[in-house]
Amino acid sequence: MVGCENSKKSDSDSNKEKCLSDDVINLDQGDPTVFQEYWMKKKDKCTVVIPAWDLMSYFSDTTNVCWFLEPELEKAIKALHGAIGNAATEERYIVVGTGSSQLCQAALFALSSLFEVKPVSIVAAVPYYSTYVEEASYVQSSLYKWEGDARTFDKNGPYIELVTSPNNPDGTMREPVVNRREDGKVIHDFAYYWPHYTPITRRQDHDLMLFTFSKITGHAGSRIGWALVKDVEVAKKMVQYLTINSIGVSKESQTRATTILNELTKTCRTQSESFFEYGYEKMKSRWERLREVVESGDAFTLPNYPQAFCNFFGKTISTSPAFAWLGYKEERDLGSLLKEKKVLTRGGDRCGCDKKYVRVSMLSRDNDFDVFIHRLATIKDLKCNQP
């Protein structure tokens, strides 16, 4: 990468592409480094110093159902949801986990335990988050079994539907599909229901809702997520799973998350400092650039998202999802085509769809995103120039 400096100075796209031609751009993983610049400007404002003698015990609050949840993190979570207005926290139990992936598995364990008939069917509407398949299948549990697309599910018996809204991978707002209340449960994954990704149109109020620190702020390495749970017995079962799985959650990570979440709440209404203002403009800009490339040719497709009034921003805004659900107009494996250009994406087949679709992370560092846009344009140009 050292040789890239000259190409940047010359401002030549062709030279830049030549310079970066051997670099593989990984947009398969949703590694949220896009917001790093914002946090660098914060300097020491969110720095956390922990003395060697502090946070040594397993226990945080033995009177809490989630006994390893740090009380200050609980307060920070409630304060942020209150400031944003995206989820109800009243009369709920907060269960902290090592990211929302662990919490999803804890929720599957807890909810499936409520049914006498086993295994409980696990479903999600296509296109679904590919990791749901792995989470439901990896340990080959006798409690539950992955059954695929919720839209075609017609099996009798208990089921759990996973609903991600905005959806990963296509960014659409989702509601449950199966809707058999007598023998079904729903896990609502709201990892991306924050104003820098989508308009906050209402305060979500469901029995079990998942959130993750990583996709709000970009701090994926801290591995913090939380569930808002109405039913105390479900919360207890989730805590039981987490206790056996990891004996709680890192207090160092919880302390860092507390400091950063409090900073979000403190500055969310200060336009010059608001992370959500910064994040919204950043994501909006990226989507505008991507749409410009897609719409200038006849090779690719992207979903269209309706604008909506955002209660947080107090104005009508567009949706700028964390992932782009990119399609190819020809019947071709788009993931393989992009791989030839040294861009790694997640194939649509992993999300229950055709290989002509891929999930592209919009959360990479600026340099990687710039290279992706340039390489995508070269594919578009090649197709346009075909006889």
JSON list of N, CA and C in Angstrom, two decimals, residues 78-132:
[
{"chain": "A", "resi": 78, "resn": "LYS", "atom": "N", "xyz": [-31.28, 2.11, 29.16]},
{"chain": "A", "resi": 78, "resn": "LYS", "atom": "CA", "xyz": [-32.62, 2.70, 29.29]},
{"chain": "A", "resi": 78, "resn": "LYS", "atom": "C", "xyz": [-32.62, 4.17, 28.87]},
{"chain": "A", "resi": 79, "resn": "ALA", "atom": "N", "xyz": [-31.56, 4.89, 29.24]},
{"chain": "A", "resi": 79, "resn": "ALA", "atom": "CA", "xyz": [-31.48, 6.31, 28.89]},
{"chain": "A", "resi": 79, "resn": "ALA", "atom": "C", "xyz": [-31.38, 6.51, 27.39]},
{"chain": "A", "resi": 80, "resn": "LEU", "atom": "N", "xyz": [-30.59, 5.68, 26.71]},
{"chain": "A", "resi": 80, "resn": "LEU", "atom": "CA", "xyz": [-30.43, 5.84, 25.27]},
{"chain": "A", "resi": 80, "resn": "LEU", "atom": "C", "xyz": [-31.72, 5.52, 24.53]},
{"chain": "A", "resi": 81, "resn": "HIS", "atom": "N", "xyz": [-32.37, 4.42, 24.88]},
{"chain": "A", "resi": 81, "resn": "HIS", "atom": "CA", "xyz": [-33.64, 4.09, 24.24]},
{"chain": "A", "resi": 81, "resn": "HIS", "atom": "C", "xyz": [-34.68, 5.20, 24.49]},
{"chain": "A", "resi": 82, "resn": "GLY", "atom": "N", "xyz": [-34.64, 5.77, 25.68]},
{"chain": "A", "resi": 82, "resn": "GLY", "atom": "CA", "xyz": [-35.56, 6.86, 25.99]},
{"chain": "A", "resi": 82, "resn": "GLY", "atom": "C", "xyz": [-35.28, 8.09, 25.13]},
{"chain": "A", "resi": 83, "resn": "ALA", "atom": "N", "xyz": [-34.02, 8.40, 24.93]},
{"chain": "A", "resi": 83, "resn": "ALA", "atom": "CA", "xyz": [-33.64, 9.58, 24.14]},
{"chain": "A", "resi": 83, "resn": "ALA", "atom": "C", "xyz": [-33.95, 9.40, 22.66]},
{"chain": "A", "resi": 84, "resn": "ILE", "atom": "N", "xyz": [-33.76, 8.19, 22.14]},
{"chain": "A", "resi": 84, "resn": "ILE", "atom": "CA", "xyz": [-33.99, 7.92, 20.71]},
{"chain": "A", "resi": 84, "resn": "ILE", "atom": "C", "xyz": [-35.46, 7.63, 20.43]},
{"chain": "A", "resi": 85, "resn": "GLY", "atom": "N", "xyz": [-36.13, 7.01, 21.38]},
{"chain": "A", "resi": 85, "resn": "GLY", "atom": "CA", "xyz": [-37.54, 6.68, 21.21]},
{"chain": "A", "resi": 85, "resn": "GLY", "atom": "C", "xyz": [-37.78, 5.49, 20.31]},
{"chain": "A", "resi": 86, "resn": "ASN", "atom": "N", "xyz": [-36.84, 4.54, 20.29]},
{"chain": "A", "resi": 86, "resn": "ASN", "atom": "CA", "xyz": [-36.98, 3.39, 19.37]},
{"chain": "A", "resi": 86, "resn": "ASN", "atom": "C", "xyz": [-37.46, 2.11, 20.04]},
{"chain": "A", "resi": 87, "resn": "ALA", "atom": "N", "xyz": [-37.48, 2.06, 21.37]},
{"chain": "A", "resi": 87, "resn": "ALA", "atom": "CA", "xyz": [-37.93, 0.83, 22.03]},
{"chain": "A", "resi": 87, "resn": "ALA", "atom": "C", "xyz": [-38.40, 1.11, 23.45]},
{"chain": "A", "resi": 88, "resn": "ALA", "atom": "N", "xyz": [-39.43, 0.40, 23.87]},
{"chain": "A", "resi": 88, "resn": "ALA", "atom": "CA", "xyz": [-39.94, 0.51, 25.24]},
{"chain": "A", "resi": 88, "resn": "ALA", "atom": "C", "xyz": [-39.06, -0.30, 26.18]},
{"chain": "A", "resi": 89, "resn": "THR", "atom": "N", "xyz": [-38.69, 0.29, 27.30]},
{"chain": "A", "resi": 89, "resn": "THR", "atom": "CA", "xyz": [-37.89, -0.42, 28.30]},
{"chain": "A", "resi": 89, "resn": "THR", "atom": "C", "xyz": [-38.64, -0.61, 29.61]},
{"chain": "A", "resi": 90, "resn": "GLU", "atom": "N", "xyz": [-39.81, 0.01, 29.75]},
{"chain": "A", "resi": 90, "resn": "GLU", "atom": "CA", "xyz": [-40.59, -0.11, 30.98]},
{"chain": "A", "resi": 90, "resn": "GLU", "atom": "C", "xyz": [-41.09, -1.55, 31.15]},
{"chain": "A", "resi": 91, "resn": "GLU", "atom": "N", "xyz": [-41.10, -2.00, 32.41]},
{"chain": "A", "resi": 91, "resn": "GLU", "atom": "CA", "xyz": [-41.62, -3.32, 32.76]},
{"chain": "A", "resi": 91, "resn": "GLU", "atom": "C", "xyz": [-40.95, -4.42, 31.93]},
{"chain": "A", "resi": 92, "resn": "ARG", "atom": "N", "xyz": [-39.66, -4.28, 31.79]},
{"chain": "A", "resi": 92, "resn": "ARG", "atom": "CA", "xyz": [-38.88, -5.28, 31.06]},
{"chain": "A", "resi": 92, "resn": "ARG", "atom": "C", "xyz": [-37.61, -5.62, 31.83]},
{"chain": "A", "resi": 93, "resn": "TYR", "atom": "N", "xyz": [-37.13, -6.82, 31.55]},
{"chain": "A", "resi": 93, "resn": "TYR", "atom": "CA", "xyz": [-35.87, -7.28, 32.12]},
{"chain": "A", "resi": 93, "resn": "TYR", "atom": "C", "xyz": [-34.80, -7.13, 31.05]},
{"chain": "A", "resi": 94, "resn": "ILE", "atom": "N", "xyz": [-33.68, -6.54, 31.43]},
{"chain": "A", "resi": 94, "resn": "ILE", "atom": "CA", "xyz": [-32.57, -6.39, 30.49]},
{"chain": "A", "resi": 94, "resn": "ILE", "atom": "C", "xyz": [-31.58, -7.53, 30.73]},
{"chain": "A", "resi": 95, "resn": "VAL", "atom": "N", "xyz": [-31.32, -8.26, 29.64]},
{"chain": "A", "resi": 95, "resn": "VAL", "atom": "CA", "xyz": [-30.34, -9.35, 29.70]},
{"chain": "A", "resi": 95, "resn": "VAL", "atom": "C", "xyz": [-29.18, -8.97, 28.79]},
{"chain": "A", "resi": 96, "resn": "VAL", "atom": "N", "xyz": [-27.99, -8.87, 29.37]},
{"chain": "A", "resi": 96, "resn": "VAL", "atom": "CA", "xyz": [-26.81, -8.50, 28.59]},
{"chain": "A", "resi": 96, "resn": "VAL", "atom": "C", "xyz": [-26.12, -9.77, 28.09]},
{"chain": "A", "resi": 97, "resn": "GLY", "atom": "N", "xyz": [-25.55, -9.69, 26.89]},
{"chain": "A", "resi": 97, "resn": "GLY", "atom": "CA", "xyz": [-24.87, -10.85, 26.33]},
{"chain": "A", "resi": 97, "resn": "GLY", "atom": "C", "xyz": [-23.60, -10.46, 25.60]},
{"chain": "A", "resi": 98, "resn": "THR", "atom": "N", "xyz": [-22.84, -11.47, 25.20]},
{"chain": "A", "resi": 98, "resn": "THR", "atom": "CA", "xyz": [-21.62, -11.24, 24.43]},
{"chain": "A", "resi": 98, "resn": "THR", "atom": "C", "xyz": [-22.01, -11.06, 22.96]},
{"chain": "A", "resi": 99, "resn": "GLY", "atom": "N", "xyz": [-22.57, -9.89, 22.66]},
{"chain": "A", "resi": 99, "resn": "GLY", "atom": "CA", "xyz": [-23.11, -9.62, 21.34]},
{"chain": "A", "resi": 99, "resn": "GLY", "atom": "C", "xyz": [-24.50, -10.20, 21.20]},
{"chain": "A", "resi": 100, "resn": "SER", "atom": "N", "xyz": [-25.24, -9.73, 20.21]},
{"chain": "A", "resi": 100, "resn": "SER", "atom": "CA", "xyz": [-26.61, -10.22, 20.04]},
{"chain": "A", "resi": 100, "resn": "SER", "atom": "C", "xyz": [-26.65, -11.65, 19.50]},
{"chain": "A", "resi": 101, "resn": "SER", "atom": "N", "xyz": [-25.55, -12.13, 18.92]},
{"chain": "A", "resi": 101, "resn": "SER", "atom": "CA", "xyz": [-25.52, -13.52, 18.44]},
{"chain": "A", "resi": 101, "resn": "SER", "atom": "C", "xyz": [-25.69, -14.50, 19.59]},
{"chain": "A", "resi": 102, "resn": "GLN", "atom": "N", "xyz": [-24.97, -14.25, 20.68]},
{"chain": "A", "resi": 102, "resn": "GLN", "atom": "CA", "xyz": [-25.11, -15.11, 21.85]},
{"chain": "A", "resi": 102, "resn": "GLN", "atom": "C", "xyz": [-26.52, -14.99, 22.44]},
{"chain": "A", "resi": 103, "resn": "LEU", "atom": "N", "xyz": [-27.06, -13.76, 22.43]},
{"chain": "A", "resi": 103, "resn": "LEU", "atom": "CA", "xyz": [-28.40, -13.54, 22.97]},
{"chain": "A", "resi": 103, "resn": "LEU", "atom": "C", "xyz": [-29.46, -14.24, 22.12]},
{"chain": "A", "resi": 104, "resn": "CYS", "atom": "N", "xyz": [-29.25, -14.29, 20.83]},
{"chain": "A", "resi": 104, "resn": "CYS", "atom": "CA", "xyz": [-30.20, -14.99, 19.96]},
{"chain": "A", "resi": 104, "resn": "CYS", "atom": "C", "xyz": [-30.24, -16.47, 20.32]},
{"chain": "A", "resi": 105, "resn": "GLN", "atom": "N", "xyz": [-29.08, -17.06, 20.54]},
{"chain": "A", "resi": 105, "resn": "GLN", "atom": "CA", "xyz": [-29.04, -18.47, 20.93]},
{"chain": "A", "resi": 105, "resn": "GLN", "atom": "C", "xyz": [-29.66, -18.68, 22.31]},
{"chain": "A", "resi": 106, "resn": "ALA", "atom": "N", "xyz": [-29.44, -17.73, 23.22]},
{"chain": "A", "resi": 106, "resn": "ALA", "atom": "CA", "xyz": [-30.06, -17.81, 24.54]},
{"chain": "A", "resi": 106, "resn": "ALA", "atom": "C", "xyz": [-31.58, -17.72, 24.44]},
{"chain": "A", "resi": 107, "resn": "ALA", "atom": "N", "xyz": [-32.05, -16.86, 23.53]},
{"chain": "A", "resi": 107, "resn": "ALA", "atom": "CA", "xyz": [-33.49, -16.71, 23.33]},
{"chain": "A", "resi": 107, "resn": "ALA", "atom": "C", "xyz": [-34.10, -17.97, 22.72]},
{"chain": "A", "resi": 108, "resn": "LEU", "atom": "N", "xyz": [-33.41, -18.59, 21.76]},
{"chain": "A", "resi": 108, "resn": "LEU", "atom": "CA", "xyz": [-33.90, -19.84, 21.19]},
{"chain": "A", "resi": 108, "resn": "LEU", "atom": "C", "xyz": [-34.01, -20.92, 22.26]},
{"chain": "A", "resi": 109, "resn": "PHE", "atom": "N", "xyz": [-33.02, -20.99, 23.13]},
{"chain": "A", "resi": 109, "resn": "PHE", "atom": "CA", "xyz": [-33.04, -21.95, 24.23]},
{"chain": "A", "resi": 109, "resn": "PHE", "atom": "C", "xyz": [-34.22, -21.67, 25.17]},
{"chain": "A", "resi": 110, "resn": "ALA", "atom": "N", "xyz": [-34.38, -20.39, 25.53]},
{"chain": "A", "resi": 110, "resn": "ALA", "atom": "CA", "xyz": [-35.43, -20.02, 26.49]},
{"chain": "A", "resi": 110, "resn": "ALA", "atom": "C", "xyz": [-36.82, -20.24, 25.93]},
{"chain": "A", "resi": 111, "resn": "LEU", "atom": "N", "xyz": [-37.07, -19.81, 24.72]},
{"chain": "A", "resi": 111, "resn": "LEU", "atom": "CA", "xyz": [-38.41, -19.90, 24.14]},
{"chain": "A", "resi": 111, "resn": "LEU", "atom": "C", "xyz": [-38.79, -21.34, 23.80]},
{"chain": "A", "resi": 112, "resn": "SER", "atom": "N", "xyz": [-37.83, -22.11, 23.28]},
{"chain": "A", "resi": 112, "resn": "SER", "atom": "CA", "xyz": [-38.14, -23.50, 22.94]},
{"chain": "A", "resi": 112, "resn": "SER", "atom": "C", "xyz": [-38.43, -24.32, 24.20]},
{"chain": "A", "resi": 113, "resn": "SER", "atom": "N", "xyz": [-37.88, -23.90, 25.34]},
{"chain": "A", "resi": 113, "resn": "SER", "atom": "CA", "xyz": [-38.13, -24.60, 26.60]},
{"chain": "A", "resi": 113, "resn": "SER", "atom": "C", "xyz": [-39.58, -24.46, 27.06]},
{"chain": "A", "resi": 114, "resn": "LEU", "atom": "N", "xyz": [-40.30, -23.49, 26.52]},
{"chain": "A", "resi": 114, "resn": "LEU", "atom": "CA", "xyz": [-41.68, -23.26, 26.92]},
{"chain": "A", "resi": 114, "resn": "LEU", "atom": "C", "xyz": [-42.64, -24.29, 26.31]},
{"chain": "A", "resi": 115, "resn": "PHE", "atom": "N", "xyz": [-42.21, -24.97, 25.25]},
{"chain": "A", "resi": 115, "resn": "PHE", "atom": "CA", "xyz": [-43.09, -25.90, 24.54]},
{"chain": "A", "resi": 115, "resn": "PHE", "atom": "C", "xyz": [-42.81, -27.33, 24.96]},
{"chain": "A", "resi": 116, "resn": "GLU", "atom": "N", "xyz": [-43.87, -28.14, 25.03]},
{"chain": "A", "resi": 116, "resn": "GLU", "atom": "CA", "xyz": [-43.71, -29.55, 25.36]},
{"chain": "A", "resi": 116, "resn": "GLU", "atom": "C", "xyz": [-43.21, -30.35, 24.17]},
{"chain": "A", "resi": 117, "resn": "VAL", "atom": "N", "xyz": [-43.69, -29.98, 22.97]},
{"chain": "A", "resi": 117, "resn": "VAL", "atom": "CA", "xyz": [-43.30, -30.70, 21.76]},
{"chain": "A", "resi": 117, "resn": "VAL", "atom": "C", "xyz": [-41.94, -30.20, 21.29]},
{"chain": "A", "resi": 118, "resn": "LYS", "atom": "N", "xyz": [-41.03, -31.12, 21.01]},
{"chain": "A", "resi": 118, "resn": "LYS", "atom": "CA", "xyz": [-39.70, -30.80, 20.51]},
{"chain": "A", "resi": 118, "resn": "LYS", "atom": "C", "xyz": [-39.40, -31.65, 19.28]},
{"chain": "A", "resi": 119, "resn": "PRO", "atom": "N", "xyz": [-38.58, -31.20, 18.33]},
{"chain": "A", "resi": 119, "resn": "PRO", "atom": "CA", "xyz": [-37.93, -29.89, 18.32]},
{"chain": "A", "resi": 119, "resn": "PRO", "atom": "C", "xyz": [-38.88, -28.80, 17.82]},
{"chain": "A", "resi": 120, "resn": "VAL", "atom": "N", "xyz": [-38.66, -27.60, 18.30]},
{"chain": "A", "resi": 120, "resn": "VAL", "atom": "CA", "xyz": [-39.43, -26.43, 17.87]},
{"chain": "A", "resi": 120, "resn": "VAL", "atom": "C", "xyz": [-38.87, -25.94, 16.53]},
{"chain": "A", "resi": 121, "resn": "SER", "atom": "N", "xyz": [-39.75, -25.64, 15.59]},
{"chain": "A", "resi": 121, "resn": "SER", "atom": "CA", "xyz": [-39.31, -25.16, 14.27]},
{"chain": "A", "resi": 121, "resn": "SER", "atom": "C", "xyz": [-38.83, -23.71, 14.36]},
{"chain": "A", "resi": 122, "resn": "ILE", "atom": "N", "xyz": [-37.68, -23.41, 13.72]},
{"chain": "A", "resi": 122, "resn": "ILE", "atom": "CA", "xyz": [-37.13, -22.06, 13.65]},
{"chain": "A", "resi": 122, "resn": "ILE", "atom": "C", "xyz": [-37.24, -21.58, 12.21]},
{"chain": "A", "resi": 123, "resn": "VAL", "atom": "N", "xyz": [-37.84, -20.41, 12.00]},
{"chain": "A", "resi": 123, "resn": "VAL", "atom": "CA", "xyz": [-38.05, -19.90, 10.64]},
{"chain": "A", "resi": 123, "resn": "VAL", "atom": "C", "xyz": [-37.73, -18.41, 10.58]},
{"chain": "A", "resi": 124, "resn": "ALA", "atom": "N", "xyz": [-37.47, -17.94, 9.37]},
{"chain": "A", "resi": 124, "resn": "ALA", "atom": "CA", "xyz": [-37.28, -16.52, 9.09]},
{"chain": "A", "resi": 124, "resn": "ALA", "atom": "C", "xyz": [-37.62, -16.28, 7.63]},
{"chain": "A", "resi": 125, "resn": "ALA", "atom": "N", "xyz": [-38.20, -15.14, 7.33]},
{"chain": "A", "resi": 125, "resn": "ALA", "atom": "CA", "xyz": [-38.61, -14.85, 5.96]},
{"chain": "A", "resi": 125, "resn": "ALA", "atom": "C", "xyz": [-37.39, -14.54, 5.08]},
{"chain": "A", "resi": 126, "resn": "VAL", "atom": "N", "xyz": [-37.39, -15.09, 3.88]},
{"chain": "A", "resi": 126, "resn": "VAL", "atom": "CA", "xyz": [-36.34, -14.86, 2.88]},
{"chain": "A", "resi": 126, "resn": "VAL", "atom": "C", "xyz": [-36.44, -13.44, 2.33]},
{"chain": "A", "resi": 127, "resn": "PRO", "atom": "N", "xyz": [-35.32, -12.73, 2.12]},
{"chain": "A", "resi": 127, "resn": "PRO", "atom": "CA", "xyz": [-33.95, -13.12, 2.47]},
{"chain": "A", "resi": 127, "resn": "PRO", "atom": "C", "xyz": [-33.70, -12.90, 3.96]},
{"chain": "A", "resi": 128, "resn": "TYR", "atom": "N", "xyz": [-33.09, -13.86, 4.60]},
{"chain": "A", "resi": 128, "resn": "TYR", "atom": "CA", "xyz": [-32.85, -13.78, 6.04]},
{"chain": "A", "resi": 128, "resn": "TYR", "atom": "C", "xyz": [-31.36, -13.63, 6.33]},
{"chain": "A", "resi": 129, "resn": "TYR", "atom": "N", "xyz": [-31.08, -13.25, 7.56]},
{"chain": "A", "resi": 129, "resn": "TYR", "atom": "CA", "xyz": [-29.70, -13.13, 8.04]},
{"chain": "A", "resi": 129, "resn": "TYR", "atom": "C", "xyz": [-29.08, -14.53, 8.02]},
{"chain": "A", "resi": 130, "resn": "SER", "atom": "N", "xyz": [-28.02, -14.70, 7.26]},
{"chain": "A", "resi": 130, "resn": "SER", "atom": "CA", "xyz": [-27.46, -16.03, 7.02]},
{"chain": "A", "resi": 130, "resn": "SER", "atom": "C", "xyz": [-27.02, -16.72, 8.30]},
{"chain": "A", "resi": 131, "resn": "THR", "atom": "N", "xyz": [-26.58, -15.97, 9.30]},
{"chain": "A", "resi": 131, "resn": "THR", "atom": "CA", "xyz": [-26.08, -16.57, 10.53]},
{"chain": "A", "resi": 131, "resn": "THR", "atom": "C", "xyz": [-27.19, -17.23, 11.34]},
{"chain": "A", "resi": 132, "resn": "TYR", "atom": "N", "xyz": [-28.45, -16.86, 11.09]},
{"chain": "A", "resi": 132, "resn": "TYR", "atom": "CA", "xyz": [-29.56, -17.53, 11.78]},
{"chain": "A", "resi": 132, "resn": "TYR", "atom": "C", "xyz": [-29.53, -19.03, 11.52]}
]
